[in-house]
Amino acid sequence: MDFVDKLVGLMDKEFGSTALLAKAGEIVAERTREEAEVLRDEGKLEDRMVTELFRLLKLMEMDLAMIKASFKEEA
C-alpha cells in the first residue's frame, strides 16, 4: 500500500501533462502488483486479497486512461 500512498503524493504535484500523470499511475500499479505477488508467495497476503487488489488497480488504470483521453480531446 506504500506505492498507492506514493501515487497519491504524486497526484498532488503538478505534472507537465496528463500523459505523465497516467504513466506514473501505470508504473505505481505495476510495482504494486509485483509487491503483492511477493507478499502472496511469502504467505503474508491471501490470494483473495491479491485478486481484489489487482481489480482495484485495473480500475485505477482505466480511470487514468479516461482522464488522459478527456484532456487529449480538449487540447
CSV table of N, CA and C in Angstrom, one decimal:
chain,number,residue,atom,x,y,z
A,1,MET,N,0.8,-1.2,0.0
A,1,MET,CA,0.0,0.0,0.0
A,1,MET,C,0.9,1.3,0.0
A,2,ASP,N,2.1,1.1,0.3
A,2,ASP,CA,3.0,2.2,0.3
A,2,ASP,C,3.1,2.8,-1.1
A,3,PHE,N,3.0,2.0,-2.2
A,3,PHE,CA,3.1,2.5,-3.5
A,3,PHE,C,1.8,3.4,-3.8
A,4,VAL,N,0.7,3.0,-3.3
A,4,VAL,CA,-0.5,3.7,-3.6
A,4,VAL,C,-0.4,5.1,-2.8
A,5,ASP,N,0.1,5.1,-1.6
A,5,ASP,CA,0.4,6.3,-0.9
A,5,ASP,C,1.3,7.3,-1.7
A,6,LYS,N,2.3,6.7,-2.4
A,6,LYS,CA,3.2,7.5,-3.2
A,6,LYS,C,2.5,8.0,-4.4
A,7,LEU,N,1.5,7.3,-5.0
A,7,LEU,CA,0.8,7.8,-6.1
A,7,LEU,C,-0.1,9.0,-5.7
A,8,VAL,N,-0.7,8.9,-4.5
A,8,VAL,CA,-1.5,10.0,-4.0
A,8,VAL,C,-0.6,11.2,-3.9
A,9,GLY,N,0.6,11.0,-3.4
A,9,GLY,CA,1.5,12.2,-3.3
A,9,GLY,C,1.9,12.7,-4.6
A,10,LEU,N,2.1,11.8,-5.6
A,10,LEU,CA,2.4,12.3,-7.0
A,10,LEU,C,1.2,13.1,-7.6
A,11,MET,N,0.0,12.6,-7.3
A,11,MET,CA,-1.1,13.3,-7.9
A,11,MET,C,-1.3,14.7,-7.3
A,12,ASP,N,-0.8,15.0,-6.1
A,12,ASP,CA,-0.9,16.3,-5.5
A,12,ASP,C,0.1,17.3,-6.2
A,13,LYS,N,1.1,16.7,-6.9
A,13,LYS,CA,2.1,17.6,-7.6
A,13,LYS,C,1.6,18.0,-9.0
A,14,GLU,N,2.2,19.0,-9.5
A,14,GLU,CA,1.9,19.4,-10.9
A,14,GLU,C,2.7,18.6,-11.9
A,15,PHE,N,2.1,18.1,-12.9
A,15,PHE,CA,2.8,17.4,-13.9
A,15,PHE,C,2.7,18.2,-15.2
A,16,GLY,N,3.6,18.0,-16.1
A,16,GLY,CA,3.6,18.7,-17.3
A,16,GLY,C,2.5,18.4,-18.2
A,17,SER,N,1.9,17.2,-18.0
A,17,SER,CA,0.8,16.7,-18.8
A,17,SER,C,0.0,15.6,-18.1
A,18,THR,N,-1.2,15.4,-18.6
A,18,THR,CA,-1.9,14.2,-18.0
A,18,THR,C,-1.3,12.9,-18.4
A,19,ALA,N,-0.6,12.9,-19.6
A,19,ALA,CA,0.1,11.7,-20.0
A,19,ALA,C,1.2,11.3,-19.0
A,20,LEU,N,1.9,12.3,-18.4
A,20,LEU,CA,2.9,12.0,-17.4
A,20,LEU,C,2.3,11.4,-16.2
A,21,LEU,N,1.1,12.0,-15.8
A,21,LEU,CA,0.4,11.5,-14.6
A,21,LEU,C,-0.1,10.1,-14.8
A,22,ALA,N,-0.6,9.8,-16.0
A,22,ALA,CA,-1.1,8.5,-16.3
A,22,ALA,C,0.0,7.5,-16.3
A,23,LYS,N,1.2,7.9,-16.9
A,23,LYS,CA,2.3,7.0,-16.9
A,23,LYS,C,2.8,6.7,-15.5
A,24,ALA,N,2.8,7.7,-14.6
A,24,ALA,CA,3.2,7.5,-13.2
A,24,ALA,C,2.2,6.5,-12.5
A,25,GLY,N,1.0,6.6,-12.8
A,25,GLY,CA,0.0,5.7,-12.3
A,25,GLY,C,0.2,4.3,-12.7
A,26,GLU,N,0.5,4.1,-14.0
A,26,GLU,CA,0.8,2.8,-14.6
A,26,GLU,C,2.0,2.2,-13.9
A,27,ILE,N,3.0,3.0,-13.7
A,27,ILE,CA,4.2,2.4,-13.0
A,27,ILE,C,3.9,2.0,-11.6
A,28,VAL,N,3.2,2.8,-10.9
A,28,VAL,CA,2.8,2.5,-9.5
A,28,VAL,C,2.0,1.2,-9.5
A,29,ALA,N,1.0,1.1,-10.4
A,29,ALA,CA,0.2,-0.1,-10.4
A,29,ALA,C,1.0,-1.3,-10.7
A,30,GLU,N,1.9,-1.3,-11.6
A,30,GLU,CA,2.8,-2.4,-11.9
A,30,GLU,C,3.6,-2.8,-10.7
A,31,ARG,N,4.2,-1.8,-10.1
A,31,ARG,CA,5.1,-2.1,-8.9
A,31,ARG,C,4.3,-2.7,-7.8
A,32,THR,N,3.1,-2.2,-7.6
A,32,THR,CA,2.2,-2.7,-6.5
A,32,THR,C,1.8,-4.1,-6.8
A,33,ARG,N,1.6,-4.5,-8.1
A,33,ARG,CA,1.3,-5.9,-8.4
A,33,ARG,C,2.5,-6.8,-8.1
A,34,GLU,N,3.7,-6.3,-8.4
A,34,GLU,CA,4.8,-7.1,-8.2
A,34,GLU,C,5.0,-7.4,-6.7
A,35,GLU,N,4.8,-6.3,-5.9
A,35,GLU,CA,5.0,-6.4,-4.4
A,35,GLU,C,3.9,-7.4,-3.8
A,36,ALA,N,2.7,-7.2,-4.3
A,36,ALA,CA,1.6,-8.1,-3.9
A,36,ALA,C,1.9,-9.6,-4.1
A,37,GLU,N,2.4,-9.8,-5.3
A,37,GLU,CA,2.8,-11.2,-5.6
A,37,GLU,C,3.9,-11.8,-4.7
A,38,VAL,N,4.8,-10.9,-4.4
A,38,VAL,CA,5.9,-11.4,-3.5
A,38,VAL,C,5.3,-11.7,-2.1
A,39,LEU,N,4.4,-10.8,-1.6
A,39,LEU,CA,3.8,-11.0,-0.3
A,39,LEU,C,2.9,-12.2,-0.3
A,40,ARG,N,2.2,-12.5,-1.4
A,40,ARG,CA,1.4,-13.7,-1.5
A,40,ARG,C,2.3,-14.9,-1.5
A,41,ASP,N,3.4,-14.9,-2.2
A,41,ASP,CA,4.3,-16.0,-2.3
A,41,ASP,C,4.9,-16.3,-0.9
A,42,GLU,N,5.1,-15.3,-0.1
A,42,GLU,CA,5.7,-15.4,1.2
A,42,GLU,C,4.6,-15.8,2.3
A,43,GLY,N,3.3,-15.9,1.8
A,43,GLY,CA,2.3,-16.3,2.7
A,43,GLY,C,1.8,-15.1,3.6
A,44,LYS,N,2.2,-13.9,3.3
A,44,LYS,CA,1.8,-12.7,4.1
A,44,LYS,C,0.5,-12.1,3.6
A,45,LEU,N,0.0,-12.5,2.4
A,45,LEU,CA,-1.2,-12.0,1.8
A,45,LEU,C,-2.0,-13.1,1.2
A,46,GLU,N,-3.3,-13.1,1.4
A,46,GLU,CA,-4.2,-14.1,0.9
A,46,GLU,C,-4.4,-13.9,-0.6
A,47,ASP,N,-4.6,-15.0,-1.3
A,47,ASP,CA,-4.9,-14.9,-2.8
A,47,ASP,C,-6.1,-14.0,-3.0
A,48,ARG,N,-7.1,-14.1,-2.2
A,48,ARG,CA,-8.3,-13.3,-2.4
A,48,ARG,C,-8.0,-11.8,-2.3
A,49,MET,N,-7.2,-11.5,-1.4
A,49,MET,CA,-6.8,-10.0,-1.3
A,49,MET,C,-6.0,-9.6,-2.5
A,50,VAL,N,-5.1,-10.4,-3.0
A,50,VAL,CA,-4.3,-10.1,-4.2
A,50,VAL,C,-5.2,-9.9,-5.4
A,51,THR,N,-6.2,-10.8,-5.5
A,51,THR,CA,-7.2,-10.7,-6.6
A,51,THR,C,-7.9,-9.4,-6.5
A,52,GLU,N,-8.4,-9.0,-5.3
A,52,GLU,CA,-9.2,-7.8,-5.2
A,52,GLU,C,-8.3,-6.6,-5.4
A,53,LEU,N,-7.0,-6.6,-5.0
A,53,LEU,CA,-6.1,-5.5,-5.2
A,53,LEU,C,-5.9,-5.4,-6.7
A,54,PHE,N,-5.7,-6.4,-7.4
A,54,PHE,CA,-5.5,-6.4,-8.9
A,54,PHE,C,-6.7,-5.8,-9.6
A,55,ARG,N,-7.9,-6.1,-9.1
A,55,ARG,CA,-9.1,-5.5,-9.7
A,55,ARG,C,-9.1,-4.0,-9.4
A,56,LEU,N,-8.8,-3.6,-8.2
A,56,LEU,CA,-8.7,-2.2,-7.9
A,56,LEU,C,-7.7,-1.4,-8.7
A,57,LEU,N,-6.6,-2.0,-8.9
A,57,LEU,CA,-5.5,-1.4,-9.7
A,57,LEU,C,-5.9,-1.3,-11.2
A,58,LYS,N,-6.7,-2.3,-11.7
A,58,LYS,CA,-7.2,-2.2,-13.1
A,58,LYS,C,-8.2,-1.1,-13.2
A,59,LEU,N,-9.0,-0.9,-12.2
A,59,LEU,CA,-10.0,0.2,-12.3
A,59,LEU,C,-9.3,1.5,-12.2
A,60,MET,N,-8.2,1.6,-11.4
A,60,MET,CA,-7.5,2.9,-11.3
A,60,MET,C,-6.8,3.2,-12.6
A,61,GLU,N,-6.2,2.2,-13.3
A,61,GLU,CA,-5.6,2.4,-14.6
A,61,GLU,C,-6.7,2.8,-15.6
A,62,MET,N,-7.8,2.2,-15.6
A,62,MET,CA,-8.9,2.6,-16.5
A,62,MET,C,-9.3,4.1,-16.3
A,63,ASP,N,-9.4,4.5,-15.0
A,63,ASP,CA,-9.7,5.9,-14.7
A,63,ASP,C,-8.7,6.8,-15.2
A,64,LEU,N,-7.4,6.5,-15.0
A,64,LEU,CA,-6.3,7.3,-15.5
A,64,LEU,C,-6.3,7.4,-17.0
A,65,ALA,N,-6.7,6.3,-17.7
A,65,ALA,CA,-6.7,6.3,-19.2
A,65,ALA,C,-7.9,7.2,-19.6
A,66,MET,N,-9.0,7.2,-18.9
A,66,MET,CA,-10.1,8.1,-19.3
A,66,MET,C,-9.8,9.6,-19.1
A,67,ILE,N,-9.1,9.8,-18.0
A,67,ILE,CA,-8.7,11.2,-17.7
A,67,ILE,C,-7.7,11.7,-18.8
A,68,LYS,N,-6.8,10.8,-19.2
A,68,LYS,CA,-5.8,11.2,-20.2
A,68,LYS,C,-6.5,11.4,-21.5
A,69,ALA,N,-7.5,10.6,-21.9
A,69,ALA,CA,-8.2,10.7,-23.1
A,69,ALA,C,-9.1,12.0,-23.1
A,70,SER,N,-9.6,12.3,-22.0
A,70,SER,CA,-10.5,13.5,-21.9
A,70,SER,C,-9.7,14.8,-22.1
A,71,PHE,N,-8.5,14.8,-21.7
A,71,PHE,CA,-7.7,16.0,-21.8
A,71,PHE,C,-7.1,16.1,-23.3
A,72,LYS,N,-6.9,15.0,-23.9
A,72,LYS,CA,-6.5,15.0,-25.3
A,72,LYS,C,-7.5,15.6,-26.2
A,73,GLU,N,-8.8,15.3,-25.9
A,73,GLU,CA,-9.9,15.8,-26.8
A,73,GLU,C,-10.0,17.3,-26.6
A,74,GLU,N,-9.8,17.8,-25.4
A,74,GLU,CA,-9.9,19.2,-25.2
A,74,GLU,C,-8.8,20.1,-25.8
A,75,ALA,N,-7.6,19.5,-25.9
A,75,ALA,CA,-6.5,20.2,-26.4
A,75,ALA,C,-6.5,20.6,-27.9
